[in-house]
Tab-separated table of C-alpha atoms and ligand atoms in Angstrom:
chain	number	residue	atom	x	y	z
A	1015	MET	CA	-7.260	6.409	-25.675
A	1016	ALA	CA	-7.641	5.355	-22.520
A	1017	LEU	CA	-7.745	7.745	-19.292
A	1018	LEU	CA	-4.103	8.019	-17.336
A	1019	LEU	CA	-4.969	7.716	-13.816
A	1020	GLU	CA	-2.176	9.745	-12.731
A	1021	GLY	CA	-0.988	9.759	-8.765
A	1022	ARG	CA	1.065	12.660	-8.206
A	1023	GLY	CA	-1.104	15.384	-8.563
A	1024	LEU	CA	-3.406	13.390	-6.328
A	1025	ALA	CA	-1.237	12.556	-3.864
A	1026	ALA	CA	0.193	16.142	-3.575
A	1027	SER	CA	-3.278	17.813	-2.948
A	1028	ILE	CA	-3.471	14.940	0.116
A	1029	ARG	CA	0.184	15.699	1.524
A	1030	ALA	CA	-0.518	19.624	1.251
A	1031	ARG	CA	-3.853	19.245	3.423
A	1032	VAL	CA	-1.986	16.644	5.736
A	1033	ALA	CA	0.430	19.139	6.377
A	1034	SER	CA	-1.650	22.170	6.851
A	1035	GLU	CA	-4.006	19.913	9.106
A	1036	ALA	CA	-0.921	18.881	11.029
A	1037	ALA	CA	0.184	22.609	11.562
A	1038	ALA	CA	-3.300	23.605	12.460
A	1039	LEU	CA	-3.295	20.886	15.460
A	1040	GLY	CA	-0.764	22.657	17.549
A	1041	GLY	CA	1.488	20.866	19.845
A	1042	ARG	CA	4.210	18.679	18.755
A	1043	PRO	CA	4.260	17.536	15.283
A	1044	PRO	CA	3.264	14.222	13.922
A	1045	GLY	CA	6.081	11.242	14.475
A	1046	LEU	CA	6.370	8.361	12.093
A	1047	ALA	CA	9.153	5.598	13.025
A	1048	VAL	CA	10.454	3.370	10.309
A	1049	ILE	CA	12.317	0.145	10.999
A	1050	LEU	CA	14.464	-0.944	8.060
A	1051	VAL	CA	15.967	-4.395	8.240
A	1052	GLY	CA	19.281	-5.253	5.918
A	1053	ASP	CA	20.293	-3.045	3.149
A	1054	ASP	CA	18.094	-3.799	-0.092
A	1055	PRO	CA	18.602	-0.917	-2.294
A	1056	ALA	CA	14.793	-0.833	-3.042
A	1057	SER	CA	13.497	-0.541	0.405
A	1058	GLU	CA	16.465	2.024	1.316
A	1059	SER	CA	14.784	4.271	-1.392
A	1060	TYR	CA	11.357	3.769	-0.032
A	1061	VAL	CA	12.422	4.785	3.288
A	1062	ALA	CA	14.098	7.610	1.978
A	1063	GLY	CA	11.137	8.853	0.373
A	1064	LYS	CA	9.049	8.472	3.244
A	1065	ARG	CA	11.473	10.455	5.380
A	1066	LYS	CA	11.391	13.435	2.952
A	1067	ALA	CA	8.094	13.299	2.712
A	1068	CYS	CA	7.775	13.456	6.504
A	1069	GLU	CA	9.866	16.486	6.386
A	1070	LYS	CA	8.027	18.088	3.756
A	1071	ALA	CA	5.104	17.622	5.861
A	1072	GLY	CA	6.168	18.804	9.250
A	1073	PHE	CA	6.443	15.482	10.684
A	1074	VAL	CA	9.350	14.085	12.647
A	1075	SER	CA	10.672	10.771	11.684
A	1076	SER	CA	13.058	8.332	12.710
A	1077	VAL	CA	14.514	5.274	10.923
A	1078	SER	CA	15.899	2.275	13.365
A	1079	ARG	CA	18.556	0.456	11.113
A	1080	PHE	CA	19.425	-3.339	11.764
A	1081	PHE	CA	21.467	-5.787	9.992
A	1082	ASP	CA	20.131	-8.720	7.760
A	1083	SER	CA	20.659	-11.195	10.739
A	1084	VAL	CA	18.792	-9.204	13.563
A	1085	GLY	CA	17.168	-11.665	15.536
A	1086	PRO	CA	13.421	-11.440	16.208
A	1087	GLU	CA	13.672	-10.649	19.977
A	1088	VAL	CA	15.654	-7.478	19.101
A	1089	LEU	CA	12.967	-6.192	16.325
A	1090	LEU	CA	9.841	-6.951	19.116
A	1091	ALA	CA	11.971	-5.098	21.838
A	1092	GLU	CA	12.741	-2.151	19.288
A	1093	ILE	CA	9.126	-2.068	18.557
A	1094	ALA	CA	8.050	-2.289	22.295
A	1095	ARG	CA	10.232	1.140	22.493
A	1096	LEU	CA	8.453	3.139	19.922
A	1097	ASN	CA	5.213	1.843	21.065
A	1098	ALA	CA	5.967	3.454	24.478
A	1099	ASP	CA	7.367	6.574	22.664
A	1100	PRO	CA	5.125	9.292	23.280
A	1101	SER	CA	6.837	11.036	20.440
A	1102	ILE	CA	6.081	8.333	17.902
A	1103	ASP	CA	2.460	8.120	16.525
A	1104	GLY	CA	3.280	5.858	13.435
A	1105	ILE	CA	5.491	2.879	13.820
A	1106	LEU	CA	6.316	0.982	9.989
A	1107	CYS	CA	8.608	-1.740	9.444
A	1108	GLN	CA	9.566	-1.565	5.705
A	1109	LEU	CA	9.116	-4.953	3.769
A	1110	PRO	CA	10.434	-7.279	2.889
A	1111	LEU	CA	11.619	-8.627	6.055
A	1112	PRO	CA	14.381	-11.670	6.001
A	1113	GLY	CA	12.921	-14.959	6.202
A	1114	HIS	CA	13.885	-15.575	9.859
A	1115	ILE	CA	11.683	-12.886	11.036
A	1116	PRO	CA	8.111	-13.783	11.608
A	1117	LEU	CA	5.933	-11.362	9.993
A	1118	ASP	CA	2.989	-12.138	12.087
A	1119	ALA	CA	5.088	-11.329	15.414
A	1120	VAL	CA	6.042	-8.093	13.965
A	1121	ALA	CA	2.484	-7.248	12.607
A	1122	ARG	CA	0.973	-8.087	16.110
A	1123	ALA	CA	3.861	-6.206	18.449
A	1124	VAL	CA	2.595	-2.733	16.963
A	1125	LEU	CA	-0.022	-1.252	19.224
A	1126	PRO	CA	-3.154	-1.171	16.769
A	1127	SER	CA	-3.603	2.746	17.321
A	1128	LYS	CA	0.084	3.186	16.000
A	1129	ASP	CA	-0.114	0.667	13.409
A	1130	VAL	CA	0.210	3.032	9.986
A	1131	ASP	CA	0.162	0.090	7.963
A	1132	GLY	CA	-2.842	-1.538	9.134
A	1133	PHE	CA	-1.331	-5.017	9.588
A	1134	HIS	CA	-2.318	-5.178	13.254
A	1135	PRO	CA	-4.892	-8.530	13.505
A	1136	GLN	CA	-7.285	-5.664	14.712
A	1137	ASN	CA	-6.936	-3.565	12.044
A	1138	VAL	CA	-7.341	-6.267	9.449
A	1139	GLY	CA	-10.584	-7.507	11.290
A	1140	SER	CA	-11.851	-3.849	11.707
A	1141	LEU	CA	-11.239	-3.741	7.470
A	1142	TRP	CA	-13.452	-6.748	6.477
A	1143	ARG	CA	-16.230	-5.966	9.108
A	1144	GLY	CA	-16.003	-2.555	7.721
A	1145	GLU	CA	-15.280	-0.839	10.971
A	1146	ARG	CA	-13.218	2.261	11.584
A	1147	GLY	CA	-9.351	1.101	11.810
A	1148	ILE	CA	-6.581	1.985	9.772
A	1149	VAL	CA	-6.553	0.917	6.172
A	1150	PRO	CA	-3.072	-0.113	4.304
A	1151	CYS	CA	-1.655	3.015	2.371
A	1152	THR	CA	-1.559	1.421	-0.968
A	1153	PRO	CA	-5.045	-0.066	-1.079
A	1154	ALA	CA	-6.187	3.232	0.569
A	1155	GLY	CA	-4.702	5.064	-2.066
A	1156	ILE	CA	-6.059	2.814	-5.048
A	1157	MET	CA	-9.368	3.796	-3.632
A	1158	ARG	CA	-8.628	7.350	-3.805
A	1159	LEU	CA	-7.609	7.001	-7.473
A	1160	LEU	CA	-10.919	5.548	-8.408
A	1161	ASP	CA	-12.914	7.889	-6.678
A	1162	ALA	CA	-11.179	11.108	-7.924
A	1163	ASN	CA	-11.376	9.924	-11.483
A	1164	GLY	CA	-15.072	9.253	-10.961
A	1165	ILE	CA	-14.687	5.545	-11.312
A	1166	ASP	CA	-17.680	3.484	-8.790
A	1167	PRO	CA	-16.865	-0.234	-7.942
A	1168	SER	CA	-20.567	-0.174	-6.975
A	1169	GLY	CA	-22.197	-3.270	-8.736
A	1170	ARG	CA	-19.013	-3.944	-10.986
A	1171	ARG	CA	-16.885	-6.848	-11.102
A	1172	ALA	CA	-13.527	-6.523	-9.823
A	1173	VAL	CA	-10.477	-8.621	-10.182
A	1174	VAL	CA	-7.438	-8.590	-7.696
A	1175	VAL	CA	-4.230	-10.491	-8.758
A	1176	GLY	CA	-2.567	-10.992	-5.820
A	1177	ARG	CA	-3.407	-11.970	-2.336
A	1178	SER	CA	-0.827	-10.624	-0.180
A	1179	GLY	CA	-1.882	-8.474	3.131
A	1180	ILE	CA	-0.306	-5.373	2.408
A	1181	VAL	CA	-2.131	-4.910	-1.129
A	1182	GLY	CA	-4.240	-8.042	-2.494
A	1183	LYS	CA	-6.613	-8.717	0.371
A	1184	PRO	CA	-7.052	-5.239	1.832
A	1185	VAL	CA	-7.730	-3.717	-1.901
A	1186	ALA	CA	-9.917	-6.805	-2.328
A	1187	ALA	CA	-11.832	-5.779	1.250
A	1188	LEU	CA	-12.258	-2.159	0.135
A	1189	LEU	CA	-13.710	-2.979	-3.281
A	1190	LEU	CA	-16.137	-4.940	-1.636
A	1191	ALA	CA	-17.205	-2.245	1.033
A	1192	ALA	CA	-17.713	-0.374	-2.328
A	1193	ASN	CA	-19.638	-2.597	-3.316
A	1194	ALA	CA	-18.350	-4.318	-6.129
A	1195	THR	CA	-18.364	-8.178	-6.923
A	1196	VAL	CA	-14.813	-9.328	-5.955
A	1197	THR	CA	-12.675	-11.775	-7.167
A	1198	ILE	CA	-9.481	-12.619	-5.569
A	1199	ALA	CA	-6.973	-14.465	-8.197
A	1200	HIS	CA	-3.238	-15.613	-7.231
A	1201	SER	CA	-0.414	-17.672	-8.337
A	1202	LYS	CA	-2.381	-20.591	-8.252
A	1203	THR	CA	-5.380	-19.649	-10.510
A	1204	ARG	CA	-6.249	-21.608	-13.448
A	1205	ASP	CA	-6.923	-19.515	-16.522
A	1206	LEU	CA	-5.858	-16.234	-14.987
A	1207	ALA	CA	-6.735	-14.467	-18.658
A	1208	SER	CA	-10.144	-15.369	-18.339
A	1209	VAL	CA	-10.338	-14.388	-14.618
A	1210	CYS	CA	-8.890	-11.249	-15.215
A	1211	ARG	CA	-11.329	-10.816	-18.673
A	1212	GLU	CA	-14.392	-10.438	-16.234
A	1213	ALA	CA	-13.094	-7.862	-14.522
A	1214	TYR	CA	-14.568	-3.578	-15.546
A	1215	ILE	CA	-11.762	-3.138	-12.631
A	1216	LEU	CA	-8.634	-4.864	-12.876
A	1217	VAL	CA	-5.979	-4.554	-10.120
A	1218	THR	CA	-2.872	-6.359	-10.548
A	1219	ALA	CA	-0.204	-6.509	-7.767
A	1220	ALA	CA	1.822	-9.892	-8.466
A	1221	GLY	CA	5.053	-8.019	-9.086
A	1222	ILE	CA	5.825	-9.864	-11.987
A	1223	PRO	CA	6.627	-7.416	-15.133
A	1224	GLY	CA	4.098	-8.118	-18.248
A	1225	LEU	CA	1.979	-10.625	-16.751
A	1226	ILE	CA	-0.410	-8.696	-17.560
A	1227	GLY	CA	-1.139	-8.674	-21.306
A	1228	ALA	CA	-3.603	-7.415	-24.214
A	1229	ASP	CA	-5.418	-10.837	-23.499
A	1230	PHE	CA	-6.295	-10.437	-19.884
A	1231	VAL	CA	-8.267	-7.307	-20.443
A	1232	ALA	CA	-11.778	-6.712	-21.396
A	1233	PRO	CA	-12.336	-3.683	-23.574
A	1234	GLY	CA	-13.187	-0.617	-21.453
A	1235	ALA	CA	-11.806	-1.898	-18.223
A	1236	VAL	CA	-10.512	-0.195	-15.803
A	1237	VAL	CA	-6.851	-1.468	-15.063
A	1238	ILE	CA	-4.821	-0.350	-11.878
A	1239	ASP	CA	-1.334	-1.600	-11.894
A	1240	VAL	CA	0.137	-1.656	-8.503
A	1241	GLY	CA	3.354	-3.912	-9.438
A	1242	ILE	CA	6.686	-2.252	-9.057
A	1243	THR	CA	9.627	-4.187	-10.215
A	1244	ARG	CA	13.205	-2.693	-10.907
A	1245	THR	CA	14.691	-4.272	-14.198
A	1246	ALA	CA	17.682	-3.130	-16.613
A	1247	GLY	CA	15.173	-0.954	-18.196
A	1248	GLY	CA	13.688	0.742	-14.915
A	1249	LEU	CA	10.512	0.136	-13.054
A	1250	ALA	CA	8.504	-1.926	-14.321
A	1251	GLY	CA	4.529	-2.678	-13.278
A	1252	ASP	CA	2.644	-5.929	-13.912
A	1253	VAL	CA	0.726	-4.749	-17.248
A	1254	ASP	CA	2.001	-4.962	-20.659
A	1255	PHE	CA	1.085	-1.376	-21.127
A	1256	GLU	CA	1.982	-0.724	-24.799
A	1257	SER	CA	-1.069	-3.509	-25.434
A	1258	VAL	CA	-3.466	-3.159	-23.086
A	1259	GLU	CA	-3.632	0.558	-23.259
A	1260	PRO	CA	-5.762	0.613	-26.394
A	1261	LEU	CA	-8.435	-1.577	-24.851
A	1262	CYS	CA	-9.045	0.362	-21.488
A	1263	SER	CA	-10.909	3.123	-20.689
A	1264	ALA	CA	-8.669	4.132	-17.399
A	1265	ILE	CA	-5.174	2.592	-16.611
A	1266	THR	CA	-2.252	3.918	-13.767
A	1267	PRO	CA	1.326	4.163	-15.385
A	1268	VAL	CA	4.216	2.723	-13.574
A	1269	PRO	CA	5.463	4.702	-12.246
A	1270	GLY	CA	3.512	7.678	-11.102
A	1271	GLY	CA	0.441	6.000	-10.407
A	1272	VAL	CA	-0.594	3.967	-7.485
A	1273	GLY	CA	3.000	4.671	-5.845
A	1274	PRO	CA	2.774	8.300	-5.258
A	1275	LEU	CA	-0.542	7.831	-2.955
A	1276	THR	CA	1.212	4.871	-0.952
A	1277	ILE	CA	3.299	7.617	0.482
A	1278	ALA	CA	0.552	10.439	0.900
A	1279	LEU	CA	-1.805	8.133	2.715
A	1280	LEU	CA	1.120	7.060	4.860
A	1281	LEU	CA	0.982	10.492	6.117
A	1282	GLU	CA	-2.567	10.824	5.960
A	1283	ASN	CA	-2.536	6.991	8.773
A	1284	THR	CA	0.201	8.920	10.507
A	1285	LEU	CA	-1.581	12.386	11.218
A	1286	ALA	CA	-5.041	10.048	11.916
A	1287	CYS	CA	-3.145	8.363	14.815
A	1288	ARG	CA	-1.685	12.057	16.028
A	1289	LYS	CA	-5.129	12.832	16.599
A	1290	LEU	CA	-5.964	9.812	18.085
A	1291	ALA	CA	-3.282	9.770	20.576
A	1292	ALA	CA	-4.216	13.693	21.202
A	1293	GLY	CA	-7.852	12.218	22.123
B	1969	NAD	P1	3.952	-10.578	-2.936
B	1969	NAD	O1	5.006	-11.150	-3.271
B	1969	NAD	O2	3.658	-10.282	-1.263
B	1969	NAD	O3	2.681	-10.958	-3.232
B	1969	NAD	C1	2.185	-11.301	-4.748
B	1969	NAD	C2	1.230	-11.838	-4.892
B	1969	NAD	O4	0.904	-12.098	-6.236
B	1969	NAD	C3	0.817	-13.380	-4.112
B	1969	NAD	O5	-0.288	-13.345	-3.704
B	1969	NAD	C4	0.797	-14.618	-5.382
B	1969	NAD	O6	-0.061	-15.300	-5.187
B	1969	NAD	C5	0.533	-13.540	-6.916
B	1969	NAD	N1	1.180	-14.039	-7.850
B	1969	NAD	C6	2.327	-14.302	-7.911
B	1969	NAD	N2	2.618	-15.111	-9.072
B	1969	NAD	C7	1.626	-14.827	-9.819
B	1969	NAD	C8	1.188	-15.482	-10.843
B	1969	NAD	N3	1.752	-15.844	-11.754
B	1969	NAD	N4	-0.431	-15.192	-11.438
B	1969	NAD	C9	-1.177	-14.588	-10.335
B	1969	NAD	N5	-0.498	-14.024	-9.561
B	1969	NAD	C10	0.682	-14.418	-9.012
B	1969	NAD	O7	3.767	-9.059	-3.352
B	1969	NAD	P2	3.090	-7.530	-2.454
B	1969	NAD	O8	3.867	-7.108	-1.492
B	1969	NAD	O9	1.839	-7.936	-2.769
B	1969	NAD	O10	3.220	-6.781	-3.876
B	1969	NAD	C11	3.008	-7.096	-5.102
B	1969	NAD	C12	4.000	-6.016	-6.293
B	1969	NAD	O11	3.079	-4.611	-5.672
B	1969	NAD	C13	5.012	-5.817	-6.062
B	1969	NAD	O12	5.721	-5.482	-7.484
B	1969	NAD	C14	5.666	-4.607	-4.997
B	1969	NAD	O13	6.607	-3.846	-5.153
B	1969	NAD	C15	4.331	-3.511	-5.421
B	1969	NAD	N6	3.952	-2.810	-4.806
B	1969	NAD	C16	3.826	-1.639	-4.996
B	1969	NAD	C17	3.399	-0.552	-4.196
B	1969	NAD	C18	3.295	0.687	-4.657
B	1969	NAD	O14	3.001	1.902	-3.428
B	1969	NAD	N7	2.739	1.327	-5.472
B	1969	NAD	C19	3.047	-1.058	-2.836
B	1969	NAD	C20	3.479	-2.235	-2.422
B	1969	NAD	C21	3.494	-3.297	-3.172
């Protein structure tokens, strides 16, 4: 039976440590500002989860809400206001944004020192150059989960399915920095199954329930399922868990695998920005 890589316990311990470090800092608490556009129920629930986690950790948080029809200039003005607000350490724009909002302009508008999602080109560059910077929360959480379970990517083949700026590319950069030999697969990849079968560590972030079946997984592989899709039957990952689990040495459940770590690492990034602000 595969080792179940559960994220909840690890996330709780990270959150507890962050809360006690934040309390020990003295002065004002760390502050996180979330920008939420539209009324997508999934985004609403993610934002509610982030606010609750902030509250539990003794952070202050705010949500700036906008209608779907908001113009880019209004969002950019709000980001500029939050950049200048000394009580705010971290700024996060909940994705997805409506199509008429240029994601790149939003990513560039957030001060790199408040960019808790690690989207600013300066932080992206730091990640690929192996320099200090803010690392996107979900990829950072994946690396913690591997580390906490004694899974060392060094010298191993890793395959990442998905090339988004929020998961696929940054997790590939982190696996590379951890000395894995990394392949990034995506929607145009030919014969995805055979590419995935090369992986000792298979990270999948496509958002397609059941995409990864037993024929995609080599015996003994470690499977990290980042996908979260709301289906009639509840939350579903990319992996067909029933058929894949018996093949693996370790696998994340969905929910309860990578998800809880994303919020824990968001708090950690916000605390790091608070420390930066304190010099
Ligand atoms: P995205 O839509 O930006 O990217 C999806 C990627 O999957 C793309 O790069 C695309 O090329 C690739 N893809 C699509 N169809 C494919 C196919 N048939 N074969 C191979 N590759 C394919 O999504 P995202 O923002 O990176 O999120 C991916 C998934 O991860 C979603 O389900 C999202 O909800 C989930 N997610 C989870 C967390 C978490 O905390 N666990 C955090 C972020 C995203």
